[in-house]
Coordinates of C-alpha atoms in Angstrom, one line a residue:
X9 CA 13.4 41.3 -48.1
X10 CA 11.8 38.0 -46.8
X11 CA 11.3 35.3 -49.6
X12 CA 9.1 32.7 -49.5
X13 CA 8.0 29.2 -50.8
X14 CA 4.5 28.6 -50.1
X15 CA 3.9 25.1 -50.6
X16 CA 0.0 23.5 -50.2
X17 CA -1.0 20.4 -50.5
X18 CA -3.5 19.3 -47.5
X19 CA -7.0 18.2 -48.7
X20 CA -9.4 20.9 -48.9
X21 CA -7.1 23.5 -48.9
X22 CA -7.8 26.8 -50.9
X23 CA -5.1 29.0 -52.3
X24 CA -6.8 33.0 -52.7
X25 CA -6.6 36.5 -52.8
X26 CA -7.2 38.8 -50.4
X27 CA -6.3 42.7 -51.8
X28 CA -2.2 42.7 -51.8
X29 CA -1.8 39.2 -49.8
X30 CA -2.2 35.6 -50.7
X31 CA -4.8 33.9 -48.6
X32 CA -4.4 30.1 -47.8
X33 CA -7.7 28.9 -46.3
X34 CA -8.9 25.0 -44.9
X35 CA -12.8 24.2 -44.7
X36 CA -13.5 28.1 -43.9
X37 CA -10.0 28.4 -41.6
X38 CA -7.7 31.0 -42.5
X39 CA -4.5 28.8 -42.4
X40 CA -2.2 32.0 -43.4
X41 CA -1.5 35.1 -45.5
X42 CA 1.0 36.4 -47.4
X43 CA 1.9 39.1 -48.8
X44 CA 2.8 38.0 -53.1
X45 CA 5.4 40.5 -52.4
X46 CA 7.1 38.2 -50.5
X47 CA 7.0 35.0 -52.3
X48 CA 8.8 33.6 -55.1
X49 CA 7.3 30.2 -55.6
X50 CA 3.9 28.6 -55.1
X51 CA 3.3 24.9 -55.1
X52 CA -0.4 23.3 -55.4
X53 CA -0.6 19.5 -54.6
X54 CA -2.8 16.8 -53.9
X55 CA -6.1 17.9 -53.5
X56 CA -5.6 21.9 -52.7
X57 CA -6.9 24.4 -55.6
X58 CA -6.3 27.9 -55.8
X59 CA -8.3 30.8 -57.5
X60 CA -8.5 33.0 -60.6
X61 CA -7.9 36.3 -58.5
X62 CA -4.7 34.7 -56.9
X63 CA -2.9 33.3 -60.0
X64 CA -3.9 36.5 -61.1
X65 CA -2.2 38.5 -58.4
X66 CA 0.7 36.5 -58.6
X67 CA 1.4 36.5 -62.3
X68 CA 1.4 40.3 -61.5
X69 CA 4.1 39.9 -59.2
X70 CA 6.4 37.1 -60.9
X71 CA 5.7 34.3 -58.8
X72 CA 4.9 31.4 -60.7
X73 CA 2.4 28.6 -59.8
X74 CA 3.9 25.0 -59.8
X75 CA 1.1 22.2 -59.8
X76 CA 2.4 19.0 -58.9
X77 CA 0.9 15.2 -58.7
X78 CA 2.5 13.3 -56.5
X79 CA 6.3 13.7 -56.9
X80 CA 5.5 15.0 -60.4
X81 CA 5.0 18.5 -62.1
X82 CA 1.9 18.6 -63.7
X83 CA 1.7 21.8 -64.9
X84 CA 3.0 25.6 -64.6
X85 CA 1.8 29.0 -64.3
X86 CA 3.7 32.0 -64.9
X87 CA 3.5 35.5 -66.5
X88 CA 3.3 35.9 -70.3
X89 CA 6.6 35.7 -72.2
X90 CA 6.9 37.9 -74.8
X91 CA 9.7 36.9 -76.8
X92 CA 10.1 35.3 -80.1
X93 CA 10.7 31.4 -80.0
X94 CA 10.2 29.5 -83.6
X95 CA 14.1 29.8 -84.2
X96 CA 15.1 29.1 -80.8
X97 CA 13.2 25.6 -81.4
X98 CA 13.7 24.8 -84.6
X99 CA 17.7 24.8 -83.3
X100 CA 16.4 22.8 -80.3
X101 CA 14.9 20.1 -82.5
X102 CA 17.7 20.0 -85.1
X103 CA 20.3 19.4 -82.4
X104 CA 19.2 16.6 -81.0
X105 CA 20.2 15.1 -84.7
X106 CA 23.8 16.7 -84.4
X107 CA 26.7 17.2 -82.7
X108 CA 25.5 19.7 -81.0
X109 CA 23.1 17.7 -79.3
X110 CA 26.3 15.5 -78.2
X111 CA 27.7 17.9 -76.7
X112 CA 25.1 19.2 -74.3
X113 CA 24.1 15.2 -73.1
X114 CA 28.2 15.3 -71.7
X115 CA 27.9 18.3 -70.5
X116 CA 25.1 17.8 -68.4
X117 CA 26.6 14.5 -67.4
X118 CA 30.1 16.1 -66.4
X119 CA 28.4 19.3 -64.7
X120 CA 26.8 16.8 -62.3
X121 CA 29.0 13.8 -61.9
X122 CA 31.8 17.1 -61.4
X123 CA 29.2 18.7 -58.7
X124 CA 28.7 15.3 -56.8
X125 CA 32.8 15.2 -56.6
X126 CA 32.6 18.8 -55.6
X127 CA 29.4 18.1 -52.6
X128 CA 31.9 15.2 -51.5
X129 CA 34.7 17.4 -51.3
X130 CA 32.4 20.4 -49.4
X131 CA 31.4 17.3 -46.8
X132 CA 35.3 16.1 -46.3
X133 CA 36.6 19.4 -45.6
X134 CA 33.9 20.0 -43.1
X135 CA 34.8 16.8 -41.4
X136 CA 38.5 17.1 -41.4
X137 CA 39.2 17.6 -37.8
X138 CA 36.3 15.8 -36.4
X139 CA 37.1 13.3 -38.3
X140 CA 39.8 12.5 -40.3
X141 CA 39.1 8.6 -41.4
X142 CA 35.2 9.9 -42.7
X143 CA 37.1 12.9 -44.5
X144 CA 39.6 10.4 -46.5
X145 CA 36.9 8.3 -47.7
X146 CA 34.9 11.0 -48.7
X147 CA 38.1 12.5 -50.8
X148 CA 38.9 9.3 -52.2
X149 CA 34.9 8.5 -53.4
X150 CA 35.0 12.1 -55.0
X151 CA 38.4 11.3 -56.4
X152 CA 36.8 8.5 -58.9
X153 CA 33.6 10.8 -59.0
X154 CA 35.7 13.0 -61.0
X155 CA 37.4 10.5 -62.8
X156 CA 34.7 8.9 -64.6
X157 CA 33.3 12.8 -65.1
X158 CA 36.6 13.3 -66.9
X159 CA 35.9 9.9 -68.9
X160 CA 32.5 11.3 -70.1
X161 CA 34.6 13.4 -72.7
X162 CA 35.7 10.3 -73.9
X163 CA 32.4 9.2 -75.4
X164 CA 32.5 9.5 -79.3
X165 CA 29.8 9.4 -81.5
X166 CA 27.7 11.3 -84.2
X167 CA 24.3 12.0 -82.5
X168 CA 22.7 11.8 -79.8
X169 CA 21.1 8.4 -79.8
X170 CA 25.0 6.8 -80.4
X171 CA 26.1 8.2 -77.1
X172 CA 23.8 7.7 -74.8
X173 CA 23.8 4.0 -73.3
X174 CA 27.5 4.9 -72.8
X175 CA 27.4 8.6 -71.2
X176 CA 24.4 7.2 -69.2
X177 CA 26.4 4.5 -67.9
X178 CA 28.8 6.4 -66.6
X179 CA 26.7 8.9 -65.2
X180 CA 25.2 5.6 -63.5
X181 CA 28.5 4.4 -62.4
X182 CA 29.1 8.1 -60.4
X183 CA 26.3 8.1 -59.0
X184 CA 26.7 4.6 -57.2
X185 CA 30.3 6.0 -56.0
X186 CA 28.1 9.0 -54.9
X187 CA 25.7 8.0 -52.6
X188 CA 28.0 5.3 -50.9
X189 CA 30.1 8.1 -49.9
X190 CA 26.5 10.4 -48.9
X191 CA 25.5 7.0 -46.7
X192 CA 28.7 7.6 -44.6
X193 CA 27.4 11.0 -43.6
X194 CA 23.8 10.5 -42.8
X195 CA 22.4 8.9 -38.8
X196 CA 21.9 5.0 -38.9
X197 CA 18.6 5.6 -38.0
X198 CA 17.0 7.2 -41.3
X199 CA 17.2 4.1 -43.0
X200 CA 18.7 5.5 -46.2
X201 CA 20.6 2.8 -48.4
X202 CA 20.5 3.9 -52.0
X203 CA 18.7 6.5 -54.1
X204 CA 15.0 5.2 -54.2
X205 CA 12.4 7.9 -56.4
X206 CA 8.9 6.6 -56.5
X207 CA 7.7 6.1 -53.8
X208 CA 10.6 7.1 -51.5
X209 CA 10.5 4.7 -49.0
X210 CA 12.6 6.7 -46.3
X211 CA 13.0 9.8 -45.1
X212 CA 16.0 11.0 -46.7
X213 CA 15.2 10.0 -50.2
X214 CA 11.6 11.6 -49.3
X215 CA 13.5 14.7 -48.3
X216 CA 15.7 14.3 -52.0
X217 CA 12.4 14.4 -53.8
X218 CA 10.7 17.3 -52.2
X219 CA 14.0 19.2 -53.2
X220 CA 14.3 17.9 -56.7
X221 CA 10.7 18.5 -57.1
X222 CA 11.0 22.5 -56.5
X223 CA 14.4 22.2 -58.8
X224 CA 12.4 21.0 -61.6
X225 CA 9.9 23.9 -61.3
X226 CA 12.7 25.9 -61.4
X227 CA 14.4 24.6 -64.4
X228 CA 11.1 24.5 -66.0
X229 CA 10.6 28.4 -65.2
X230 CA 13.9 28.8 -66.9
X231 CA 13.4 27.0 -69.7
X232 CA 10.0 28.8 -70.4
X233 CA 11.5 32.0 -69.8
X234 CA 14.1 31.2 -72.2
X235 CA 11.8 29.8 -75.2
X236 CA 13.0 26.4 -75.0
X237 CA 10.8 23.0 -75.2
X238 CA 11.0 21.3 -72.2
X239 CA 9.9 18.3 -73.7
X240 CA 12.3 17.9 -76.1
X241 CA 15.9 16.8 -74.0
X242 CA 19.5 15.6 -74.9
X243 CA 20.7 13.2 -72.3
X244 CA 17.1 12.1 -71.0
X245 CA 15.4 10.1 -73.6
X246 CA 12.0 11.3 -75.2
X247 CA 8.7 10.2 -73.3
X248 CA 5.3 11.1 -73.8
X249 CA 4.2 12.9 -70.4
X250 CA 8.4 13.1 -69.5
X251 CA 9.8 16.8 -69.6
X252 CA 13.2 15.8 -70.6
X253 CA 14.9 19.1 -70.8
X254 CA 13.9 20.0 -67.5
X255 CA 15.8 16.6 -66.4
X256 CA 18.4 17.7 -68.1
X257 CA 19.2 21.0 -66.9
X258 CA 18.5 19.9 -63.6
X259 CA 21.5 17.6 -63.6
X260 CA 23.9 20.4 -62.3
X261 CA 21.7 21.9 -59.8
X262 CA 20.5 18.8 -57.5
X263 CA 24.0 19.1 -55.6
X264 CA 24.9 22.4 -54.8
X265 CA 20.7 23.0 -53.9
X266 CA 19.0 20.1 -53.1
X267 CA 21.6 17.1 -51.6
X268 CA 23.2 20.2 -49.9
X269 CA 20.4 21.0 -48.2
X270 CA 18.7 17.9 -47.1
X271 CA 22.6 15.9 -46.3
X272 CA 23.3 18.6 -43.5
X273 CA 19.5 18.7 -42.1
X274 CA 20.1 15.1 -41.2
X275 CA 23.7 15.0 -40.6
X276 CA 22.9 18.1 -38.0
X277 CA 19.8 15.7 -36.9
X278 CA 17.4 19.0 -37.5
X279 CA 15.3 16.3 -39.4
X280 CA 14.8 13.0 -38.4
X281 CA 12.4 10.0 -38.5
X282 CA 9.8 11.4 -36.4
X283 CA 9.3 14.6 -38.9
X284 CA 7.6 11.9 -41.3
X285 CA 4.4 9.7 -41.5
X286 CA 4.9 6.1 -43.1
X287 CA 2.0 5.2 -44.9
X288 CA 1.6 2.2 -47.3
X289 CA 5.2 1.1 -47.7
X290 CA 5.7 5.3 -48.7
X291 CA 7.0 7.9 -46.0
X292 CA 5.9 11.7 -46.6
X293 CA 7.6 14.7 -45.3
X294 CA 4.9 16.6 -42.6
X295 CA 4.2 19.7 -40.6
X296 CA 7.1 21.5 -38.7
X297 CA 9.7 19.3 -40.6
X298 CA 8.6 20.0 -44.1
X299 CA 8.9 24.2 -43.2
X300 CA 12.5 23.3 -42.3
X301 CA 13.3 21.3 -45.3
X302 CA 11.6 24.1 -47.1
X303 CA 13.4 27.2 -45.6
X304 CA 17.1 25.6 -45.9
X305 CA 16.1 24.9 -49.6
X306 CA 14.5 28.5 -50.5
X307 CA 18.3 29.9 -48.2
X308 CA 20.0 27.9 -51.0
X309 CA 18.5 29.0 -53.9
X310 CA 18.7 32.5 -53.0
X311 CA 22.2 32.1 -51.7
X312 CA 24.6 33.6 -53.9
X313 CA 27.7 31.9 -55.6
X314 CA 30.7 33.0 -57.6
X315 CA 30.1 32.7 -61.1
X316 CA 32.9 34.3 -63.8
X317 CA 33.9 36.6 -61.1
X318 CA 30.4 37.8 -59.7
X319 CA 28.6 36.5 -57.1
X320 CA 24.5 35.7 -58.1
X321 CA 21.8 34.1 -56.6
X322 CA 21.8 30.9 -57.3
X323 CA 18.4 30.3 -58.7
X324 CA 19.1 32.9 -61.1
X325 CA 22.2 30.8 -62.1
X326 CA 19.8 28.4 -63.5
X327 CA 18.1 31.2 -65.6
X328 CA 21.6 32.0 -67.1
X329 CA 22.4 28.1 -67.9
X330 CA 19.5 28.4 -69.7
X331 CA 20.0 31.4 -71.6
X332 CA 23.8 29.2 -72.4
X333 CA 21.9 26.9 -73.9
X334 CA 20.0 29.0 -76.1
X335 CA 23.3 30.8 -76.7
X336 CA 25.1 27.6 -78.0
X337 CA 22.3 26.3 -80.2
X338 CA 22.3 29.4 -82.0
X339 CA 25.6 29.6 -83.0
X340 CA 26.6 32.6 -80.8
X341 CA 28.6 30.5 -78.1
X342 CA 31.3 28.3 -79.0
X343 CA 30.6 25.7 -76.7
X344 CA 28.4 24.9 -73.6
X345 CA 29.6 25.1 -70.0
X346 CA 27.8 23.5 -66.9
X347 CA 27.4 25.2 -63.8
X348 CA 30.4 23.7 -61.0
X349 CA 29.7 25.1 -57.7
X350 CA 32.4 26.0 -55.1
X351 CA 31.8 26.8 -51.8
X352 CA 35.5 28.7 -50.6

């Protein structure tokens, strides 16, 4: 069955219902209709609304409603949980004073430093024959990648608060390594030099935030499904407005879905400069372009990946990290794993 992200954000632009199908309409223009059969994510920006009838056709279906403001989610919709979550939360909260809490800040850390050496190692074997020099700097950059994920483990301390200037170091450190290596593998032309998140100012690192953007509504799903607060994180630090467990869990998902994704669009020049507008020293993602960006993402979440033996979804492998980390707080998992994708 088709599945689809339906993402609006022009000014003006209404989001309603007509019978079975989700109507998108522009000063009296019907833009589109879909079915909400047929889509498993809708995002509101800017200055685009969207009525009663369709949130309520679409919480009928399970397709939540993300509302974003500029790069950041503002709010969501979804159906009703109906699940019991005072103990769930009480665990949440009494972690973060623990060793409990410890241990989910490294994991998250190692799941995405180890996915960064993994998305490196995807990129070199890809380039192998073409060529060889590329593929040996890639393997060396994920090399130390993986190193200074294996050094997170190292990091000692009693709560949270003790350990993370250091475990957010190193995370900092892989991350440089990273996207060094990621620079090597994108056109000259698209301008990208280093991670840049508000406002990206080129179109790669505009690309990066559209994708992280939908992650985050999807870790924010999960997390709500789940009973979780996603307010209150382990490795990102507390914030008023800042939904840190949502950062968090997001940390093991932005390689194998997002950097993926958008690294290959450019490297196979399917988007380039001329698929964004530059506007006041920021560059945003338009038109034709933006439905690319958006269909390779929505193939990758629905893309299914080995995981203990079976092969899921990946979007619902963020539901299950989730449900681990309910798992661990209460007692009834020994320890918590992050997600490490393979692609053989």
């Amino acid at each position: 069955m088709c599945c689809l992200i339906l993402w609006v954000s022009t000014h003006g632009c209404k989001v309603g219902r007509k019978g079975r199908l989700v109507r998108v309409t522009c000063n009296g223009e019907v833009l589109r209709e879909v079915p909400a059969s047929k889509l498993t994510e809708v995002i509101v920006s800017g200055r685009a609304s969207i009525s009663s009838d369709a949130v309520q056709l679409l919480a009928e279906n399970g397709v939540p409603v993300l509302f974003m403001c500029g790069w950041r989610p503002v709010a969501l919709l979804h159906g009703f949980f109906m699940h019991g979550t005072v103990l769930t939360r009480r665990e949440q909260m009494a972690a973060y004073g623990d060793g409990r809490g410890v241990h989910l800040a490294k994991g998250f850390v190692r799941g995405g430093l180890v996915n960064k050496a993994q998305l490196l190692r995807y990129f070199a074997a890809s380039r192998g024959r073409s060529d060889r020099e590329l593929a040996d700097v890639l393997e060396e950059a994920a090399s130390e990648v993986f190193r200074i994920a294996c050094d997170v483990e190292g990091v000692e301390g009693d709560t949270v608060d003790d350990v993370r200037f250091e475990v957010m170091g190193l995370e900092a450190e892989g991350t440089k390594v990273y996207y060094e290596a990621v620079r090597l593998l994108l056109p000259d032309g698209v301008g990208f030099e280093r991670r840049e998140r508000r406002p990206p100012r080129d179109p790669v690192n505009a690309a990066l935030s559209y994708g992280y953007t939908l992650l985050d509504g999807k870790c924010l799903s999960a997390v709500a499904a789940c009973g979780l607060e996603p307010y209150a994180g382990f490795l990102h630090a507390d914030r008023s407005g800042k939904p840190s467990l949502i950062l968090d869990l997001s940390e093991e998902f932005r390689q194998p879905a997002v950097d993926r994704a958008v690294i290959s669009l450019f490297s196979r020049r399917v988007l380039g400069r001329e698929d964004f507008k530059f506007e006041g020293g920021r560059v945003v993602l338009e038109g034709k372009g933006r439905e690319r960006l958006l269909k390779a993402l929505n193939d990758r979440f629905k893309g299914e990946v080995r995981v203990d033996g079976s092969m899921i979804p990946l979007e619902n492998v963020i539901f299950r990290q989730a449900r681990m980390i309910v798992r661990y707080l209460l007692g009834k998992a020994p320890r918590y794993e992050p997600y490490v994708f393979t692609w053989h």
